PDB file of C-alpha atoms in Angstrom:
ATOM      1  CA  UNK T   1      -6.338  42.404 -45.628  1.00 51.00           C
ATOM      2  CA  UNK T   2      -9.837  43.804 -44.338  1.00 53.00           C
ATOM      3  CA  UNK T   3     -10.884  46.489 -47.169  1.00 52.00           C
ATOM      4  CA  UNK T   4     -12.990  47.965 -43.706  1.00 57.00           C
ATOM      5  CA  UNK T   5      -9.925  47.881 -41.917  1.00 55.00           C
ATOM      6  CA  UNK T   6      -8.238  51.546 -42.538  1.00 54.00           C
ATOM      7  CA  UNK T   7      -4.774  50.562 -40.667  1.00 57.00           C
ATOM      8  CA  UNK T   8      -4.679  47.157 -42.247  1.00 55.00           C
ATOM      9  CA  UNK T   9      -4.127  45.508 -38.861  1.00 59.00           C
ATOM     10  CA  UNK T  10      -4.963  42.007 -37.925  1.00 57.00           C
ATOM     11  CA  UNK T  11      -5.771  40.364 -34.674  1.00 60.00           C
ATOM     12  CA  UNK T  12      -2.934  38.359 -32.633  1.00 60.00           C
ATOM     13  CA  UNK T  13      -3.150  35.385 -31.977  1.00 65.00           C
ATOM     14  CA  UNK T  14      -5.630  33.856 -29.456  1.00 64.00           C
ATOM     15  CA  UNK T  15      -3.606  33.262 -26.084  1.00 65.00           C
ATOM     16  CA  UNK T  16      -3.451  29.466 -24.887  1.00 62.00           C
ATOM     17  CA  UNK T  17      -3.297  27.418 -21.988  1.00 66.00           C
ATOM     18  CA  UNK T  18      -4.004  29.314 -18.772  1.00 65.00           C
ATOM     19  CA  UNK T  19      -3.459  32.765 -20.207  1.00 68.00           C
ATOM     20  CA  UNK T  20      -6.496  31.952 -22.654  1.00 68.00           C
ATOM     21  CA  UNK T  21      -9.080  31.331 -19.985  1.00 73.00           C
ATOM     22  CA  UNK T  22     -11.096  34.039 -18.606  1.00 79.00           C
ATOM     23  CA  UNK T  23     -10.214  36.243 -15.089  1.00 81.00           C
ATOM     24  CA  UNK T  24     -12.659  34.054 -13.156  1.00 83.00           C
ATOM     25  CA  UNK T  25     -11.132  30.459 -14.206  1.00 81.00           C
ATOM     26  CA  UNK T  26      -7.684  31.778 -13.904  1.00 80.00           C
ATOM     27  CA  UNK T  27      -8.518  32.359 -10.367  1.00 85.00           C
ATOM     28  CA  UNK T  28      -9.806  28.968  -9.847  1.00 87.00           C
ATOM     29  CA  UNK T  29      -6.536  27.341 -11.404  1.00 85.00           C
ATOM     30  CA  UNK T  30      -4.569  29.844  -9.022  1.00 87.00           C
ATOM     31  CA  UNK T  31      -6.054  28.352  -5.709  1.00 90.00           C
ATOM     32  CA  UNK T  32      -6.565  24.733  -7.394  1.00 90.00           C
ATOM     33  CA  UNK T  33      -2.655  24.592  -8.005  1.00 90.00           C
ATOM     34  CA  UNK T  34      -2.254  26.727  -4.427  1.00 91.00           C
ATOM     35  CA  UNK T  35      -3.836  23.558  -2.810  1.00 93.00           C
ATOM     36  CA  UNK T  36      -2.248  20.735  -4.724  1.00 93.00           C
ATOM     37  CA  UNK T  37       1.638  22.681  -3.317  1.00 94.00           C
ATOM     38  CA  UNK T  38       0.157  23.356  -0.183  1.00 93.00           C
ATOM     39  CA  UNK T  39      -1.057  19.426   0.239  1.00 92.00           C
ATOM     40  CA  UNK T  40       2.291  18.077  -1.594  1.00 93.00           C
ATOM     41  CA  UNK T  41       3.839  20.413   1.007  1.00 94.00           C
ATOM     42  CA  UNK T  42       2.436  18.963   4.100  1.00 91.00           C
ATOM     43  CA  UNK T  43       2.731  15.368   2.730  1.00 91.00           C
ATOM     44  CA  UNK T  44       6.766  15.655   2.265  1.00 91.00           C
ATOM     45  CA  UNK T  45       7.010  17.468   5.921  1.00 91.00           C
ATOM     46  CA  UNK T  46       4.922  14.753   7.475  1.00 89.00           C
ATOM     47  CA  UNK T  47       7.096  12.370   5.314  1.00 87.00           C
ATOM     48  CA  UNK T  48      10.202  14.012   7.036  1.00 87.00           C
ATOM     49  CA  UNK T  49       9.272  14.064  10.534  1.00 87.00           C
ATOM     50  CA  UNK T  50       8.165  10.245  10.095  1.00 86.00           C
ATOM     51  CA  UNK T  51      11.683   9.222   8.760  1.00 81.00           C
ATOM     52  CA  UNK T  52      13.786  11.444  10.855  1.00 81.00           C
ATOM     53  CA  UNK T  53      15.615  10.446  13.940  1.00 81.00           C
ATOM     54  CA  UNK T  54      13.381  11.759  17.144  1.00 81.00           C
ATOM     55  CA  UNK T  55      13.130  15.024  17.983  1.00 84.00           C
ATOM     56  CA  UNK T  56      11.412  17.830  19.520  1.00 86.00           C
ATOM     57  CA  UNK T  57       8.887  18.297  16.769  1.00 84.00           C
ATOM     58  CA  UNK T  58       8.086  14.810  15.933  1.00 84.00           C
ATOM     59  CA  UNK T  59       7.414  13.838  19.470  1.00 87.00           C
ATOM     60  CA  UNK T  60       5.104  16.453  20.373  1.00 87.00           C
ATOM     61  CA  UNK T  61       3.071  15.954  17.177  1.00 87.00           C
ATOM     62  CA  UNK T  62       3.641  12.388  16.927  1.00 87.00           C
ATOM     63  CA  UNK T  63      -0.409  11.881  17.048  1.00 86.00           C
ATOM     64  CA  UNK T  64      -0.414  14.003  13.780  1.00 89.00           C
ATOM     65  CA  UNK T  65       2.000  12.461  12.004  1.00 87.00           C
ATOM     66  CA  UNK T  66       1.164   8.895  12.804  1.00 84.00           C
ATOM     67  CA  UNK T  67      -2.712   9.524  11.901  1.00 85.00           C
ATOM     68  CA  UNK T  68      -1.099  10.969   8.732  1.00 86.00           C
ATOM     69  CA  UNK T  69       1.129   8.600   7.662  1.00 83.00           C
ATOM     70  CA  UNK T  70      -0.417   5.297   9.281  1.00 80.00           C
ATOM     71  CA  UNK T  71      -0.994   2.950   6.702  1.00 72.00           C
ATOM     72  CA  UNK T  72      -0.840   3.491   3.383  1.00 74.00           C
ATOM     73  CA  UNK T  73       2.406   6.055   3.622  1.00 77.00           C
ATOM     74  CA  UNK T  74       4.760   4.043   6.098  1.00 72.00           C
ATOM     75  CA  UNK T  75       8.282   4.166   5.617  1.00 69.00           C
ATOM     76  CA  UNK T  76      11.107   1.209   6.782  1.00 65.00           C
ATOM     77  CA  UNK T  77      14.565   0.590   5.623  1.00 63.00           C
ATOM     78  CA  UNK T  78      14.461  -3.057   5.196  1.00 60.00           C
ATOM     79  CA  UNK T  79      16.356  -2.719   2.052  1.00 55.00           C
ATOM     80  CA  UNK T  80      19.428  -1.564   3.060  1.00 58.00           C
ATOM     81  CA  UNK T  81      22.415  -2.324   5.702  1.00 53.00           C
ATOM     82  CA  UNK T  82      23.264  -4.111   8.022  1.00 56.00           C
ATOM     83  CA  UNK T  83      19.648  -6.053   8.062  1.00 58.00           C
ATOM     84  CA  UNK T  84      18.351  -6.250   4.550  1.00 65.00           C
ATOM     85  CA  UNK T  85      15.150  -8.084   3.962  1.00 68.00           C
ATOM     86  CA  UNK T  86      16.217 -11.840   2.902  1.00 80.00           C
ATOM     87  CA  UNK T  87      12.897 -13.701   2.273  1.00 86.00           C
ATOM     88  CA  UNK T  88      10.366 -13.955   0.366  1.00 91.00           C
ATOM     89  CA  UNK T  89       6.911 -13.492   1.374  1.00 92.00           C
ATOM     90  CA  UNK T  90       3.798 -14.803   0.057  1.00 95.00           C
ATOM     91  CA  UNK T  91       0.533 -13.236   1.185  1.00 97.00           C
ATOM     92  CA  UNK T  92      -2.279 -15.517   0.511  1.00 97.00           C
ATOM     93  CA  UNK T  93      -6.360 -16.023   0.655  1.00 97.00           C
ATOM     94  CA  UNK T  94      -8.705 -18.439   1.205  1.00 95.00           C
ATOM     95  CA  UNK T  95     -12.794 -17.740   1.232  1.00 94.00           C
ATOM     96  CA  UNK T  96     -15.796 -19.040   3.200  1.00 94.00           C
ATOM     97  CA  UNK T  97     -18.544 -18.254   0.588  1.00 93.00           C
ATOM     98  CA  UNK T  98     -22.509 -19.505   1.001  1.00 91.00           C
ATOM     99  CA  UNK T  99     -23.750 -20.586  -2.289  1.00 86.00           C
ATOM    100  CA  UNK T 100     -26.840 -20.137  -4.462  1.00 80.00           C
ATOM    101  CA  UNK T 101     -28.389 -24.098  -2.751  1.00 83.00           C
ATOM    102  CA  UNK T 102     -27.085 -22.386   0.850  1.00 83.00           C
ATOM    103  CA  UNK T 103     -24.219 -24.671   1.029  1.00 88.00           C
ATOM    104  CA  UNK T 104     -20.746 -23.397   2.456  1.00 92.00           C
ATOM    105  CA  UNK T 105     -17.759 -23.613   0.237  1.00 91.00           C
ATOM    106  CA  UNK T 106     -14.225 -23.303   1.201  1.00 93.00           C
ATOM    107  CA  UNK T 107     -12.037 -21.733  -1.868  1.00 92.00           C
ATOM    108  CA  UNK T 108      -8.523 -22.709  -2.095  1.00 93.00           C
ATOM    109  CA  UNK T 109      -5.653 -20.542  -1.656  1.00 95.00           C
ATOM    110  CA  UNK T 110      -5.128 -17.805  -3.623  1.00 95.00           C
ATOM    111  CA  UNK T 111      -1.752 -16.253  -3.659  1.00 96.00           C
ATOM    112  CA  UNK T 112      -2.015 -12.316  -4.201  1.00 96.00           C
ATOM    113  CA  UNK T 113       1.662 -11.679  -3.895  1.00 95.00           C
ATOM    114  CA  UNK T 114       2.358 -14.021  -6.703  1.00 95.00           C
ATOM    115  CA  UNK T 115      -0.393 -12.111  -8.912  1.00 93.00           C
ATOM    116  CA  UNK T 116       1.037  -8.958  -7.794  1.00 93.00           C
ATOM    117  CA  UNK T 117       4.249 -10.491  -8.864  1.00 93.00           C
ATOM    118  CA  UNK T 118       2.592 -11.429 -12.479  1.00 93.00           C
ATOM    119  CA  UNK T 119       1.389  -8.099 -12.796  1.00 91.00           C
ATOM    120  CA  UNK T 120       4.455  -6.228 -12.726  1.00 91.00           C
ATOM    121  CA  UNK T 121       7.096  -8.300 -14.108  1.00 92.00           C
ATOM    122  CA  UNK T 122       8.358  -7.318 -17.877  1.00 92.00           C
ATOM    123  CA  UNK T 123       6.621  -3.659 -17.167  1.00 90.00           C
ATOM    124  CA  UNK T 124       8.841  -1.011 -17.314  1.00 90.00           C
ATOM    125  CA  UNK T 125       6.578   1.544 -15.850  1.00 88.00           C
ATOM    126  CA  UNK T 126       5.263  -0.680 -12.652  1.00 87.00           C
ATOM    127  CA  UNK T 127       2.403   0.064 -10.615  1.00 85.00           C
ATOM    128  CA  UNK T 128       3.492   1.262  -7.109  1.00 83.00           C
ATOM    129  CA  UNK T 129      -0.027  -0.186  -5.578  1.00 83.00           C
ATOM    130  CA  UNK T 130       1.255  -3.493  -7.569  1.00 85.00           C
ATOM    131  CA  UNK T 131       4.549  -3.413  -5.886  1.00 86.00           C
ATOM    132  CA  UNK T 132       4.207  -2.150  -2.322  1.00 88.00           C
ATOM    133  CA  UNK T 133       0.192  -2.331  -0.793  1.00 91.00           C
ATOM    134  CA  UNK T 134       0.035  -5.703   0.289  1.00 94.00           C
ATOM    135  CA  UNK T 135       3.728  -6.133   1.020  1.00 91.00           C
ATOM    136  CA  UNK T 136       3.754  -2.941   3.415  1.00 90.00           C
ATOM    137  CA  UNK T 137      -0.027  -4.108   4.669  1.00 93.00           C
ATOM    138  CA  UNK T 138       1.851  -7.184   5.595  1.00 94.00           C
ATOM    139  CA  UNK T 139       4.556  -5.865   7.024  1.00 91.00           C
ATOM    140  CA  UNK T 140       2.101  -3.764   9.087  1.00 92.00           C
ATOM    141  CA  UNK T 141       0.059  -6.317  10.219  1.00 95.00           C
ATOM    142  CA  UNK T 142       2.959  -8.809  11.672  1.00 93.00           C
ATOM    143  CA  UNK T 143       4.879  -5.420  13.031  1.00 91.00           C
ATOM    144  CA  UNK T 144       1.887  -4.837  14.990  1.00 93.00           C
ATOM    145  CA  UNK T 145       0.524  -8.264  16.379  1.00 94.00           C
ATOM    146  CA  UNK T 146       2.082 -10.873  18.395  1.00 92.00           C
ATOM    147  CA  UNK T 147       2.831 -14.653  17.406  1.00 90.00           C
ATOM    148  CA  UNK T 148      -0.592 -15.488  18.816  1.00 92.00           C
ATOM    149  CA  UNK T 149      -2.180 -13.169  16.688  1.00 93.00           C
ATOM    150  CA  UNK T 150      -3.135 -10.700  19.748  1.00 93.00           C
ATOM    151  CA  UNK T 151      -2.450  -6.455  19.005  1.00 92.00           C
ATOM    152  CA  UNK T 152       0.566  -5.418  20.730  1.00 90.00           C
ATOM    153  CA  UNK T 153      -0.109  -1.957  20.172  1.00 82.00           C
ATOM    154  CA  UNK T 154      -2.637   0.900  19.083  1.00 83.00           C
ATOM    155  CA  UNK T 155      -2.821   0.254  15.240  1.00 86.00           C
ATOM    156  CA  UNK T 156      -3.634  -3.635  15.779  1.00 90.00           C
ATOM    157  CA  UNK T 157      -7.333  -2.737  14.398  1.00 92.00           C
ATOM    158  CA  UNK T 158      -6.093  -0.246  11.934  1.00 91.00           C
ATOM    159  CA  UNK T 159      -3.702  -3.072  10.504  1.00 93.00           C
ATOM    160  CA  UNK T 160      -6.570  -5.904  10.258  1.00 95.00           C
ATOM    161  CA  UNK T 161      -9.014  -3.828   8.849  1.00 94.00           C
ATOM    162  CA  UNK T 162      -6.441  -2.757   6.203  1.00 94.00           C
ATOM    163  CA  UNK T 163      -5.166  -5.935   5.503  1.00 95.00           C
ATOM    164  CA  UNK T 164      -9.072  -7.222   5.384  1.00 95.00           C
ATOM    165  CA  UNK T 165     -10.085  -4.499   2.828  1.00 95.00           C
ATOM    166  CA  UNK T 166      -7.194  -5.177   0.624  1.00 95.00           C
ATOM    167  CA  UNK T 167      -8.156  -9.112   0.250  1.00 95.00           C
ATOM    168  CA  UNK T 168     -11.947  -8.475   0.202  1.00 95.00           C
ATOM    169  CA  UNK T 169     -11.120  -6.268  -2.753  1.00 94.00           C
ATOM    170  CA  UNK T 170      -8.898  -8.749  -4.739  1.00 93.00           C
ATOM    171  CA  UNK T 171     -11.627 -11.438  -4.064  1.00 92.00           C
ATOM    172  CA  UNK T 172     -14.592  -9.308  -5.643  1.00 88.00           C
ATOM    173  CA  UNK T 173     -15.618 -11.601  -8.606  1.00 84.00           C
ATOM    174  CA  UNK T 174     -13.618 -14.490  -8.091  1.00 84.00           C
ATOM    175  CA  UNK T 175     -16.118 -16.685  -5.950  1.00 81.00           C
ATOM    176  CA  UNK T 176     -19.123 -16.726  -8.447  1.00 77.00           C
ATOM    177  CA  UNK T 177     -22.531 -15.374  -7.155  1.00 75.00           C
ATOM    178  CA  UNK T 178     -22.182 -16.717  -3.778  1.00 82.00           C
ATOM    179  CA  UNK T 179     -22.152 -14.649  -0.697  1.00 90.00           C
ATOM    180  CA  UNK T 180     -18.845 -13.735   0.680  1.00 92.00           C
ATOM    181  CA  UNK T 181     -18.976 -14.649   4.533  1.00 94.00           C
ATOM    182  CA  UNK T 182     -15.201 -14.801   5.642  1.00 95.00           C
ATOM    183  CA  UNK T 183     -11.663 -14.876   4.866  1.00 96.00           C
ATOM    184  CA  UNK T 184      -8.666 -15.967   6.455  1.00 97.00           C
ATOM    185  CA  UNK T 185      -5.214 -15.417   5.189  1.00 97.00           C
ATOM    186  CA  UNK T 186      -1.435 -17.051   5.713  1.00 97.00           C
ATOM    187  CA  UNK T 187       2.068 -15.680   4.849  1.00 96.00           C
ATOM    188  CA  UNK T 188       4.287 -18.016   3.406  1.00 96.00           C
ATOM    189  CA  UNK T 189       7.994 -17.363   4.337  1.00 94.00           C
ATOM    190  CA  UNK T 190      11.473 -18.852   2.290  1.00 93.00           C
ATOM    191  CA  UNK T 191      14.459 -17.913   3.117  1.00 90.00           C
ATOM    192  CA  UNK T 192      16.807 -16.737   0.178  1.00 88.00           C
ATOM    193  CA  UNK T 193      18.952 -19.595   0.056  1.00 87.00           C
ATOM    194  CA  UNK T 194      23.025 -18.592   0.440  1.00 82.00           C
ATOM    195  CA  UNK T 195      24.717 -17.704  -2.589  1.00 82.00           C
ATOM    196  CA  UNK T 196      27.226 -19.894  -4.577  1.00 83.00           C
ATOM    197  CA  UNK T 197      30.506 -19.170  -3.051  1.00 85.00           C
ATOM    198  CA  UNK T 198      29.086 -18.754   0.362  1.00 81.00           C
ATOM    199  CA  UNK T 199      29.256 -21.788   3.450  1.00 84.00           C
ATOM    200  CA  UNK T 200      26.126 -20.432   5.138  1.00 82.00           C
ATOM    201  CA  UNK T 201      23.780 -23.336   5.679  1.00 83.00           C
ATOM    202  CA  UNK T 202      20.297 -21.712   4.994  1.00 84.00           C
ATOM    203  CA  UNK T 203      16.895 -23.617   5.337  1.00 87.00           C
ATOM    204  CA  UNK T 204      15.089 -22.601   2.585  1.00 88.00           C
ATOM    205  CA  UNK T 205      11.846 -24.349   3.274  1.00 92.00           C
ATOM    206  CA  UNK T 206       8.530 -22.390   3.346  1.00 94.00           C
ATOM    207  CA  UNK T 207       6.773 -21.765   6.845  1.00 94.00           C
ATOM    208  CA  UNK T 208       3.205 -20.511   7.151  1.00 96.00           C
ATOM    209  CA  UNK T 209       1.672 -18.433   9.401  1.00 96.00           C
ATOM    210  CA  UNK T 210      -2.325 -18.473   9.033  1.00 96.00           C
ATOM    211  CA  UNK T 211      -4.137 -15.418  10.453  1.00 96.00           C
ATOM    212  CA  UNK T 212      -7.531 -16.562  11.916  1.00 95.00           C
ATOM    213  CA  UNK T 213     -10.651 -16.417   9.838  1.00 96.00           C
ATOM    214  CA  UNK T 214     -12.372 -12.617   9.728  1.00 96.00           C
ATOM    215  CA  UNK T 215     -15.971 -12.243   9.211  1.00 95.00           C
ATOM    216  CA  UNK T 216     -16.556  -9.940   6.406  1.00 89.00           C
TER     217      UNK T 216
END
């Protein structure tokens, strides 16, 4: 006890977390969390309107929602009845590099799905990037082009250019101290073959289709 302290009182304790900050920076946490809802918010109604069958709302802001959710948030129900995905698909990448003597080298393929793959498997906390980015970027790509590897709608150059960044990234470093020039990349395609008890005759070899070569 505080022999100057007449009414032997002693101070509280000190309040913590947000109540503990001063009036200003509990403002500032106010409108910080006020946008994070408000953006959450906007992301699951955008979500919503993607996923949901067409109506009235969706169509006459379809130009919103497909800016918004066009590429890295698309949705597709491939997993489930009556069409669930039965392949595998390989999404691989080969470089044109120029080296320090100005020669051009042609790397071999490199098979990102299959590092993905590596990446992932015994985790039990997965990354979502890991699991779904070049799968959906894929997906996008072939969705979007024709078997002649001509755009078939408005997002053709949205899905190439996403598809490009997302190799050109996984590349950086693994050419040496050449000069990345272009890349060119193939999905390999095997069927799942039929299961045990089943008489479905399924050809489980793996098909190719190569993407022309993009200059980076």
């Amino acid at each position: 006890m505080d022999s100057n302290d007449p009414e032997g009182t002693v101070p509280g304790p000190r309040p913590v977390g947000v109540a503990g900050l001063s009036t200003p920076y509990r403002v500032l946490v106010a409108l910080a969390l006020g946008a994070v809802a408000v953006a959450a918010c906007w992301h699951l109604a955008l979500v919503f309107l993607h996923v949901a069958p067409s109506n009235t709302l969706s169509k006459r802001h379809a130009r919103t929602i497909d800016d918004w959710i066009y590429p890295e948030f698309e949705q597709n129900w491939k997993l489930f009845a009556p069409n669930p995905l039965q392949q595998n698909v390989a999404v691989q990448v080969r470089a044109q590099v120029r080296d320090g003597a100005g020669g051009l080298v042609t790397t071999g393929w490199r098979d990102l799905t299959a590092q993905d793959t590596d990446a992932i498997r015994h985790n039990p906390l997965p990354s979502h990037t890991r699991q779904n980015e070049l799968r959906r970027a894929w997906d996008f790509y072939t969705s979007s082009h024709d078997e002649e590897e001509k755009a078939n709608g408005e997002r053709g150059a949205l899905s190439e250019a996403y598809l490009q960044r997302i190799a050109v990234r996984r590349l950086a470093g693994t050419y040496g101290g050449g000069d990345l020039l272009r890349i060119q990349l193939r999905g390999a395609t095997t069927a799942l073959p039929a299961p045990a008890w089943s008489t479905e005759q399924t050809d489980t070899a793996t098909y190719y289709r190569e993407l022309p070569w993009w200059t980076v």
